[in-house]
Coordinates of C-alpha atoms and ligand atoms in Angstrom, one line a residue:
X105 CA 1.2 -26.9 -10.2
X106 CA -0.9 -25.0 -7.7
X107 CA -2.6 -21.8 -8.7
X108 CA -0.7 -20.0 -5.9
X109 CA 2.6 -21.3 -7.3
X110 CA 2.1 -20.0 -10.8
X111 CA 4.3 -17.1 -11.9
X112 CA 2.6 -13.8 -12.6
X113 CA 3.8 -11.6 -15.4
X114 CA 3.4 -7.9 -14.9
X115 CA 4.9 -5.9 -17.7
X116 CA 8.7 -6.4 -17.6
X117 CA 8.7 -8.3 -14.3
X118 CA 7.7 -11.9 -13.5
X119 CA 6.7 -12.7 -9.9
X120 CA 7.8 -16.2 -9.1
X121 CA 4.4 -17.0 -7.6
X122 CA 1.3 -15.3 -6.2
X123 CA 2.3 -14.6 -2.6
X124 CA 3.2 -11.0 -1.7
X125 CA 4.2 -9.3 1.5
X126 CA 1.6 -6.7 2.2
X127 CA 2.9 -3.2 3.0
X128 CA 3.3 -2.7 6.8
X129 CA 4.6 0.4 8.6
X130 CA 7.4 -0.2 11.0
X131 CA 7.8 3.2 12.6
X132 CA 11.5 2.6 12.6
X133 CA 12.8 5.1 10.1
X134 CA 15.4 7.8 10.9
X135 CA 14.3 11.4 11.5
X136 CA 14.2 12.2 7.8
X137 CA 12.3 9.2 6.7
X138 CA 15.4 7.3 5.9
X139 CA 15.1 3.5 6.1
X140 CA 17.4 1.9 8.7
X141 CA 18.9 -1.5 9.4
X142 CA 15.5 -2.5 10.7
X143 CA 14.1 -2.2 7.2
X144 CA 16.9 -4.3 5.7
X145 CA 16.5 -7.0 8.3
X146 CA 12.7 -6.9 8.3
X147 CA 12.1 -6.9 4.5
X148 CA 15.2 -9.0 3.9
X149 CA 13.8 -11.7 6.2
X150 CA 10.6 -11.9 4.3
X151 CA 12.5 -12.2 1.0
X152 CA 14.5 -15.1 2.5
X153 CA 11.2 -16.5 3.7
X154 CA 10.0 -16.7 0.1
X155 CA 7.6 -13.9 -0.6
X156 CA 7.5 -13.4 -4.3
X157 CA 6.8 -9.6 -4.1
X158 CA 8.1 -7.7 -1.0
X159 CA 6.3 -4.4 -0.7
X160 CA 7.8 -1.8 1.7
X161 CA 5.7 0.0 4.2
X162 CA 3.9 3.2 3.1
X163 CA 6.8 5.4 2.1
X164 CA 6.0 9.1 2.0
X165 CA 6.5 11.0 -1.2
X166 CA 6.8 14.3 0.8
X167 CA 7.9 14.8 4.5
X168 CA 4.4 16.1 5.4
X169 CA 2.9 12.9 3.9
X170 CA 4.3 10.7 6.7
X171 CA 1.8 9.1 9.1
X172 CA 4.2 9.6 11.9
X173 CA 7.7 11.2 12.3
X174 CA 9.0 7.6 12.3
X175 CA 7.7 6.7 8.8
X176 CA 10.0 5.9 5.9
X177 CA 10.0 8.1 2.9
X178 CA 11.3 8.5 -0.6
X179 CA 11.6 12.2 -1.4
X180 CA 15.4 12.8 -1.9
X181 CA 18.5 11.3 -3.4
X182 CA 19.5 10.4 0.2
X183 CA 16.5 8.1 0.4
X184 CA 17.6 6.5 -2.9
X185 CA 21.0 5.7 -1.3
X186 CA 19.4 4.4 1.9
X187 CA 16.9 2.1 0.1
X188 CA 19.5 0.6 -2.3
X189 CA 21.0 -2.1 0.1
X190 CA 17.4 -3.2 0.9
X191 CA 16.4 -3.6 -2.7
X192 CA 19.7 -5.3 -3.5
X193 CA 19.3 -7.8 -0.7
X194 CA 15.6 -8.6 -1.5
X195 CA 16.3 -9.0 -5.2
X196 CA 19.3 -11.3 -4.4
X197 CA 16.9 -13.7 -2.7
X198 CA 14.8 -14.0 -5.8
X199 CA 12.0 -11.7 -4.6
X200 CA 10.8 -8.6 -6.4
X201 CA 11.3 -5.5 -4.3
X202 CA 8.4 -3.0 -4.5
X203 CA 7.7 0.2 -2.6
X204 CA 4.4 1.6 -1.5
X205 CA 4.3 5.3 -2.4
X206 CA 2.1 7.2 0.1
X207 CA 0.8 10.4 1.3
X208 CA -1.1 10.3 4.6
X209 CA -3.3 13.4 4.1
X210 CA -5.2 14.2 7.3
X211 CA -3.8 11.2 9.0
X212 CA -0.3 12.6 9.0
X213 CA 1.7 13.7 12.0
X214 CA 0.3 11.2 14.5
X215 CA 2.1 9.2 17.2
X216 CA 3.2 5.8 16.2
X217 CA 1.3 2.9 17.8
X218 CA 4.0 2.1 20.4
X219 CA 4.6 5.7 21.5
X220 CA 3.4 6.7 25.0
X221 CA 1.3 9.5 23.5
X222 CA -1.7 9.2 21.3
X223 CA -3.2 11.4 18.5
X224 CA -1.6 14.3 16.6
X225 CA 2.1 15.1 17.2
X226 CA 2.5 18.8 18.0
X227 CA 5.2 20.9 16.3
X228 CA 7.1 21.0 19.6
X229 CA 7.5 17.2 19.3
X230 CA 8.5 17.1 15.6
X231 CA 5.0 17.2 14.2
X232 CA 3.5 19.4 11.4
X233 CA 0.2 20.5 10.0
X234 CA -1.3 17.9 7.6
X235 CA -2.9 18.6 4.3
X236 CA -6.3 17.2 3.1
X237 CA -9.1 17.9 0.7
X238 CA -10.7 20.1 3.4
X239 CA -10.1 21.4 7.0
X240 CA -11.9 18.7 9.1
X241 CA -9.5 16.5 11.1
X242 CA -9.9 12.7 10.9
X243 CA -10.8 12.7 14.6
X244 CA -10.7 15.6 17.1
X245 CA -7.4 14.2 18.6
X246 CA -5.6 14.5 15.3
X247 CA -4.2 17.7 13.9
X248 CA -6.5 20.0 11.9
X249 CA -5.4 19.9 8.3
X250 CA -5.0 22.7 5.8
X251 CA -7.0 22.3 2.6
X252 CA -4.8 21.7 -0.5
X253 CA -5.0 24.5 -3.1
X254 CA -4.5 24.0 -6.8
X255 CA -0.8 24.4 -6.5
X256 CA -0.6 22.1 -3.6
X257 CA -2.5 19.4 -5.5
X258 CA -0.1 19.7 -8.4
X259 CA 2.8 19.5 -6.0
X260 CA 1.5 16.2 -4.6
X261 CA 1.1 14.7 -8.1
X262 CA 4.6 15.8 -9.0
X263 CA 5.9 14.4 -5.7
X264 CA 4.4 11.0 -6.5
X265 CA 6.1 11.0 -9.9
X266 CA 9.4 12.1 -8.5
X267 CA 9.2 9.5 -5.8
X268 CA 8.6 6.8 -8.5
X269 CA 11.7 7.9 -10.3
X270 CA 13.7 7.7 -7.1
X271 CA 12.2 4.3 -6.4
X272 CA 13.4 2.9 -9.8
X273 CA 16.8 4.5 -9.2
X274 CA 16.9 2.8 -5.8
X275 CA 16.4 -0.6 -7.3
X276 CA 12.7 -1.2 -6.8
X277 CA 11.2 -3.2 -9.6
X278 CA 7.6 -2.3 -8.9
X279 CA 5.7 0.4 -7.2
X280 CA 2.4 0.5 -5.4
X281 CA 0.3 3.7 -5.1
X282 CA -1.3 3.9 -1.7
X283 CA -4.9 5.1 -2.4
X284 CA -6.6 3.4 0.5
X285 CA -7.1 3.5 4.3
X286 CA -8.2 7.1 4.6
X287 CA -5.0 8.6 3.4
X288 CA -4.8 11.5 1.0
X289 CA -5.9 9.9 -2.3
X290 CA -8.8 8.0 -0.6
X291 CA -9.8 11.2 1.2
X292 CA -10.2 12.8 -2.2
X293 CA -12.3 10.0 -3.7
X294 CA -14.5 9.3 -0.8
X295 CA -17.7 11.4 -0.6
X296 CA -17.4 11.2 3.2
X297 CA -14.3 13.4 3.2
X298 CA -14.2 15.4 0.0
X299 CA -16.6 18.3 0.1
X300 CA -14.7 20.4 -2.4
X301 CA -16.6 22.4 -4.9
X302 CA -13.7 22.8 -7.4
X303 CA -12.6 20.4 -10.1
X304 CA -11.1 18.0 -7.5
X305 CA -14.4 17.3 -5.8
X306 CA -18.1 17.0 -6.6
X307 CA -19.1 14.0 -8.6
X308 CA -17.1 10.7 -8.8
X309 CA -15.1 12.0 -11.7
X310 CA -14.0 15.0 -9.8
X311 CA -13.2 13.1 -6.6
X312 CA -11.2 10.4 -8.4
X313 CA -9.3 12.9 -10.5
X314 CA -6.4 13.1 -8.1
X315 CA -5.9 9.3 -7.8
X316 CA -6.1 9.0 -11.6
X317 CA -3.7 11.9 -12.1
X318 CA -1.2 10.3 -9.7
X319 CA -1.5 7.0 -11.5
X320 CA -0.9 8.7 -14.9
X321 CA 2.1 10.6 -13.5
X322 CA 3.6 7.6 -11.9
X323 CA 3.2 5.5 -15.1
X324 CA 4.9 8.3 -17.1
X325 CA 7.7 8.5 -14.5
X326 CA 8.5 4.8 -14.4
X327 CA 8.2 4.0 -18.1
X328 CA 6.5 1.1 -19.8
X329 CA 8.3 -1.8 -18.1
X330 CA 7.8 -1.3 -14.4
X331 CA 4.6 -2.7 -12.8
X332 CA 2.4 -0.2 -11.0
X333 CA 0.0 -1.5 -8.5
X334 CA -2.7 0.6 -6.7
X335 CA -4.1 -0.2 -3.3
X336 CA -7.6 1.1 -2.9
X337 CA -10.2 0.9 -0.2
X338 CA -12.9 -0.9 -2.2
X339 CA -15.6 0.2 0.2
X340 CA -16.0 2.6 3.1
X341 CA -18.4 0.2 4.8
X342 CA -20.6 3.2 5.6
X343 CA -23.9 4.3 4.2
X344 CA -23.4 7.2 1.8
X345 CA -19.7 6.3 1.4
X346 CA -17.5 5.0 -1.4
X347 CA -18.6 1.5 -2.4
X348 CA -17.5 -1.4 -4.6
X349 CA -19.4 -0.1 -7.6
X350 CA -17.4 3.1 -7.4
X351 CA -14.3 1.0 -7.1
X352 CA -15.1 -1.0 -10.3
X353 CA -15.3 2.4 -12.1
X354 CA -12.1 3.7 -10.6
X355 CA -10.3 0.4 -11.3
X356 CA -11.1 0.7 -15.0
X357 CA -9.8 4.3 -15.0
X358 CA -6.6 3.4 -13.1
X359 CA -5.8 0.6 -15.5
X360 CA -6.3 3.0 -18.4
X361 CA -3.9 5.3 -16.7
X362 CA -1.3 2.6 -16.5
X363 CA -2.0 0.6 -13.3
X364 CA -1.5 -3.2 -13.7
X365 CA -3.2 -4.6 -10.6
X366 CA -5.7 -3.3 -8.1
X367 CA -4.9 -4.3 -4.5
X368 CA -8.3 -4.4 -2.8
X369 CA -8.3 -3.4 0.8
X370 CA -11.1 -1.4 2.5
X371 CA -12.1 1.2 5.1
X372 CA -10.1 3.7 7.0
X373 CA -11.6 7.1 5.9
X374 CA -14.0 7.4 8.9
X375 CA -13.3 6.2 12.4
X376 CA -16.5 4.3 12.8
X377 CA -17.6 1.7 10.2
X378 CA -19.3 -1.6 10.3
X379 CA -16.6 -3.9 9.0
X380 CA -17.4 -7.6 8.8
X381 CA -13.9 -8.7 9.8
X382 CA -13.3 -12.4 9.4
X383 CA -11.1 -14.8 7.4
X384 CA -10.6 -13.5 3.9
X385 CA -13.2 -10.8 4.4
X386 CA -11.9 -8.5 1.6
X387 CA -11.4 -11.3 -1.0
X388 CA -15.0 -10.9 -2.3
X389 CA -14.2 -7.2 -3.0
X390 CA -11.2 -8.3 -5.1
X391 CA -13.4 -10.8 -6.8
X392 CA -16.1 -8.3 -7.8
X393 CA -13.6 -5.7 -9.0
X394 CA -11.7 -8.4 -11.0
X395 CA -14.9 -9.7 -12.6
X396 CA -16.8 -6.4 -13.2
X397 CA -13.8 -4.2 -14.2
X398 CA -11.9 -7.0 -16.0
X399 CA -8.6 -6.1 -14.2
X400 CA -6.0 -8.0 -12.2
X401 CA -6.6 -7.8 -8.5
X402 CA -4.9 -8.6 -5.2
X403 CA -6.7 -9.9 -2.2
X404 CA -5.6 -9.0 1.4
X405 CA -6.9 -9.3 4.9
X406 CA -6.9 -12.3 7.3
X407 CA -5.5 -14.7 4.8
X408 CA -3.5 -17.0 7.0
X409 CA -3.9 -20.6 5.6
X410 CA -2.2 -22.0 2.5
X411 CA -5.4 -23.7 1.3
X412 CA -7.3 -20.5 1.7
X413 CA -4.7 -18.6 -0.3
X414 CA -4.8 -21.3 -3.0
X415 CA -8.6 -21.1 -3.3
X416 CA -8.6 -17.3 -3.7
X417 CA -6.3 -17.6 -6.7
X418 CA -7.8 -20.9 -8.1
X419 CA -11.4 -19.7 -7.8
X420 CA -10.5 -16.5 -9.7
X421 CA -11.1 -14.1 -6.8
X422 CA -7.7 -12.5 -7.2
X423 CA -4.4 -12.9 -9.1
X424 CA -2.2 -12.1 -6.1
X425 CA -2.5 -12.8 -2.4
X426 CA -1.0 -10.3 0.0
X427 CA -0.1 -11.5 3.5
X428 CA 0.3 -9.0 6.3
X429 CA 0.4 -10.1 10.0
X430 CA 0.9 -13.8 9.3
X431 CA 4.2 -12.8 7.7
X432 CA 5.1 -10.9 10.8
X433 CA 4.5 -14.0 12.9
X434 CA 6.2 -16.3 10.4
X435 CA 8.6 -14.9 7.8
X436 CA 8.8 -18.4 6.1
X437 CA 5.1 -18.6 5.6
X438 CA 5.4 -18.4 1.7
X439 CA 7.8 -21.3 1.6
X440 CA 5.8 -23.3 4.1
X441 CA 2.6 -22.6 2.2
X442 CA 4.0 -23.6 -1.2
X443 CA 5.4 -26.8 0.3
X444 CA 2.2 -27.7 2.1
X445 CA 0.4 -27.4 -1.2
X446 CA 2.7 -29.9 -2.7
X447 CA 5.3 -27.5 -4.3
X448 CA 9.0 -27.7 -3.8
X449 CA 10.1 -24.2 -2.9
X450 CA 13.8 -23.7 -3.2
X451 CA 15.3 -22.8 0.2
X452 CA 18.4 -20.6 0.3
X453 CA 21.6 -22.6 0.2
X454 CA 22.4 -21.5 3.7
X455 CA 19.2 -23.1 5.0
X456 CA 18.7 -25.9 2.6
Ligands
FNR615 C1 -0.5 -2.4 8.0 N1 -1.2 -2.2 6.9 C2 -0.8 -1.3 5.9 N2 -1.4 -1.2 4.7 C3 -0.8 -0.4 3.8 O1 -1.4 -0.3 2.7 N3 0.3 0.3 4.0 C4 0.9 0.3 5.2 O2 2.0 0.9 5.4 C5 0.4 -0.5 6.3 N4 0.9 -0.6 7.5 C6 0.6 -1.6 8.4 C7 1.3 -1.9 9.5 C8 1.0 -2.9 10.4 C9 1.8 -3.2 11.6 C10 -0.1 -3.8 10.0 C11 -0.5 -4.9 10.9 C12 -0.9 -3.5 8.9 C13 -2.3 -3.1 6.5 C14 -1.8 -4.4 5.9 O3 -1.0 -4.2 4.7 C15 -2.9 -5.4 5.6 O4 -3.7 -4.9 4.6 C16 -3.7 -5.7 6.8 O5 -2.9 -6.0 7.9 C17 -4.6 -6.9 6.6 O6 -3.9 -8.1 6.2 P1 -3.5 -9.2 7.3 O7 -2.6 -8.6 8.3 O8 -4.8 -9.7 7.9 O9 -2.8 -10.3 6.4

């Protein structure tokens, strides 16, 4: 059997193989962050296509944590009801439904990519003031955030925990904490965006405290059997920024807090960075974190070929391969990839 085709056991859940659908915002939720038929069709199609783990888009744990007014969320019982048909359909295809729990921090309240407008959404158009470690906007065109105070930070931690409870109730069998891409948790751990002088800033231990507290709270909320993944930006690709050595240290702490796999992405906390984008460009980050921290990792970013994905797992760079845009182009990529590598993926009866 191929390395890519091997099952992966994470606590009480077994992924059928190592190919996951990477979380991708669809900007297609209802006004209150409720998933719609689009989410059922979009995520359902990737489950039919054979992804072993289907991760939803960044789903906000609080309304003000949405990137745009069109983002999905999971902050109320109504969200639980709305997600249930999605998880039921995904699970019925043999895939494991997972949700990415997110808070956008200073990148909240922006126009979605296919809107006519750009930048921050004003109150008059359904926007809101974001929150962040400080009061600097991401870029001048975004809204100026309010710095979270002690009570606000504890409310964020509690919201992640409550969202995790809602997620399990909704039928998700795994959760991923979004701690990457310049969103709230990353804004706290990056020295480029956290200039706080209280216990939530300062040295690495202070800056990573929020991410670790969220991981601890989410683990407590879901109990011992539900896998918890964490997506991190393994480097800011900027001098003086967060780097992979920091990520190794954070990965160890997250795993101690109850995280099972570190999904290694990168960048996003500053608008300008020197990112060496190319095929599999983030896989070496997953490899270094896996080796130096001794944790399970996921690799993501321009992984488009079956042989490439196979090598990443076979060579020990990562335990899971997450596919983004290639799965938008071809929902059946997982089945095709496993077949091309010599496996015999089971097609749904309807298509067999
Ligand atoms: C993304 N990405 C992303 N990442 C994340 O952690 N949460 C999210 O909600 C989103 N949303 C999103 C939307 C769209 C349309 C794209 C294309 C990407 C990043 C994505 O998960 C992935 O990490 C990157 O796209 C790189 O992988 P690929 O696309 O090269 O396989």
